[in-house]
């Protein structure tokens, strides 16, 4: 019976003009995009940023709603030191996903690299307003940017806010103790 079912299925595939090589064609654009984004992320994790970028870009072309691929493009451009392009890509992605704090943080990181600290401070603040539970990096980055522009009182307030949420955060406590009152 299983042989008969396999033969029927095989016959259907032949009738539809499909072979095992055509399996990708039956996937929806969303699933193909997800596979590309996953492959891009694997390359990204290996430090193969140049190879990862086109996979993320193709994923976004296939399915622009793939937030993982959108973030991947921005993060990869940052790693490639293409800061202007990272900001442009983040802007485009934030147009589609305006409440994604990870995109905001990534754009702020690129803005810092471009020397646009005031713009980065705004993004870090917006990111914090979204209350990324269990994630403290935006506070540390915001305080660092505030210190870089000479806003030590603001940095102190940011460290204190972080410590009110994560009392055991040693790095914040240490940075706060370095600030003169």
C-alpha positions in Angstrom: 0.0 0.0 0.0 2.8 2.4 0.8 4.5 1.6 -2.5 1.3 2.4 -4.3 0.9 5.7 -2.4 4.6 6.6 -3.2 4.0 5.8 -6.9 0.9 8.0 -7.0 2.7 10.9 -5.3 5.7 10.4 -7.6 3.3 10.4 -10.6 1.7 13.6 -9.4 5.0 15.3 -9.0 6.0 14.3 -12.6 2.6 15.4 -13.8 3.1 18.8 -12.2 6.5 19.0 -13.8 8.3 19.0 -10.4 11.5 17.3 -9.4 13.3 17.2 -6.1 15.3 20.2 -7.3 12.1 22.2 -7.6 11.2 21.9 -3.9 12.0 25.6 -3.3 9.4 26.6 -5.9 6.6 25.1 -3.8 7.6 27.2 -0.7 5.8 30.4 -0.2 7.8 33.6 -0.5 7.6 34.0 3.3 9.1 30.5 3.9 11.8 31.1 1.3 12.6 34.4 2.9 12.8 32.8 6.3 15.2 30.2 5.0 17.4 32.8 3.5 17.3 34.9 6.7 18.4 31.8 8.7 21.2 31.1 6.3 22.3 34.7 6.5 22.2 34.6 10.2 24.4 31.5 10.3 26.9 33.3 8.1 26.7 36.4 10.3 27.4 34.4 13.4 30.5 33.0 11.7 31.7 36.6 10.9 31.0 36.1 7.1 29.2 39.5 6.8 29.9 40.0 3.1 28.3 36.6 2.4 25.4 37.1 4.8 24.3 40.5 3.4 22.9 39.4 0.1 21.0 36.6 1.7 19.2 39.0 4.0 18.6 41.4 1.1 17.1 38.6 -1.0 14.9 37.6 2.0 13.6 41.1 2.3 12.9 41.3 -1.5 10.9 38.1 -1.2 9.0 39.0 1.9 9.4 42.6 3.2 7.6 41.7 6.4 10.5 39.5 7.6 11.7 41.5 10.6 14.6 39.1 11.2 16.0 39.8 7.7 15.4 43.5 8.1 17.4 43.6 11.3 20.0 41.3 9.7 20.6 43.9 7.0 21.1 46.7 9.5 23.3 44.7 11.8 25.4 43.3 8.9 25.9 46.8 7.4 27.1 47.9 10.9 29.6 45.1 11.1 30.8 46.0 7.6 31.3 49.6 8.8 28.7 50.8 6.3 27.2 53.1 8.9 25.4 55.5 6.5 23.8 52.5 4.8 22.9 50.9 8.1 21.1 54.1 9.1 19.3 54.2 5.7 18.3 50.6 6.0 17.2 51.1 9.6 15.1 54.1 8.5 13.4 52.0 5.8 12.8 49.1 8.2 11.5 51.4 10.9 9.0 52.8 8.4 7.5 49.3 8.3 8.2 48.4 11.9 8.1 51.7 13.9 7.9 50.0 17.3 10.8 47.6 16.9 13.3 48.6 19.6 16.0 46.4 18.2 16.0 48.3 14.9 16.0 51.6 16.9 19.0 50.4 18.9 20.8 49.3 15.8 20.2 52.6 14.1 21.4 54.4 17.3 24.6 52.4 17.2 25.2 53.4 13.6 24.5 57.0 14.5 27.1 56.9 17.3 29.6 55.5 14.8 28.8 58.4 12.5 29.4 60.9 15.3 25.7 61.8 15.5 25.4 61.4 19.2 22.4 63.6 19.7 20.4 61.6 17.2 21.5 58.4 18.8 20.5 59.7 22.2 16.9 60.3 20.9 16.8 56.7 19.5 18.2 55.1 22.7 15.5 57.1 24.7 12.8 55.9 22.4 14.1 52.4 22.7 14.0 52.6 26.5 10.4 54.0 26.3 9.4 50.8 24.7 10.6 49.0 27.8 12.6 46.1 26.4 12.1 43.8 29.4 15.1 41.8 30.4 17.5 43.8 28.2 19.6 46.5 29.7 22.0 47.5 26.8 20.0 50.6 25.7 20.5 52.2 29.1 24.2 51.6 29.1 24.5 52.9 25.5 22.4 55.9 26.3 24.5 56.8 29.3 27.7 56.4 27.4 26.4 58.7 24.6 25.2 61.2 27.2 28.7 61.2 28.8 30.2 61.7 25.4 28.3 64.9 24.9 29.1 66.2 28.4 25.6 65.5 29.8 26.9 63.8 33.0 23.7 64.6 35.0 21.6 62.9 32.4 24.0 59.9 32.3 23.8 59.7 36.1 20.0 59.6 35.9 20.1 56.9 33.2 22.4 54.7 35.3 20.1 55.2 38.3 17.1 54.3 36.2 18.8 51.2 35.0 19.8 50.3 38.6 16.2 50.7 39.7 15.2 48.1 37.2 18.3 45.8 37.5 19.7 46.5 41.0 22.6 44.0 40.6 23.9 45.5 37.4 27.6 45.8 38.3 28.7 47.7 35.1 26.1 50.4 35.7 27.0 50.7 39.4 30.7 51.0 38.5 30.1 53.6 35.8 27.9 55.6 38.2 30.6 55.6 40.8 33.0 57.0 38.2 30.8 60.0 37.6 31.5 63.0 39.8 28.5 64.4 41.6 
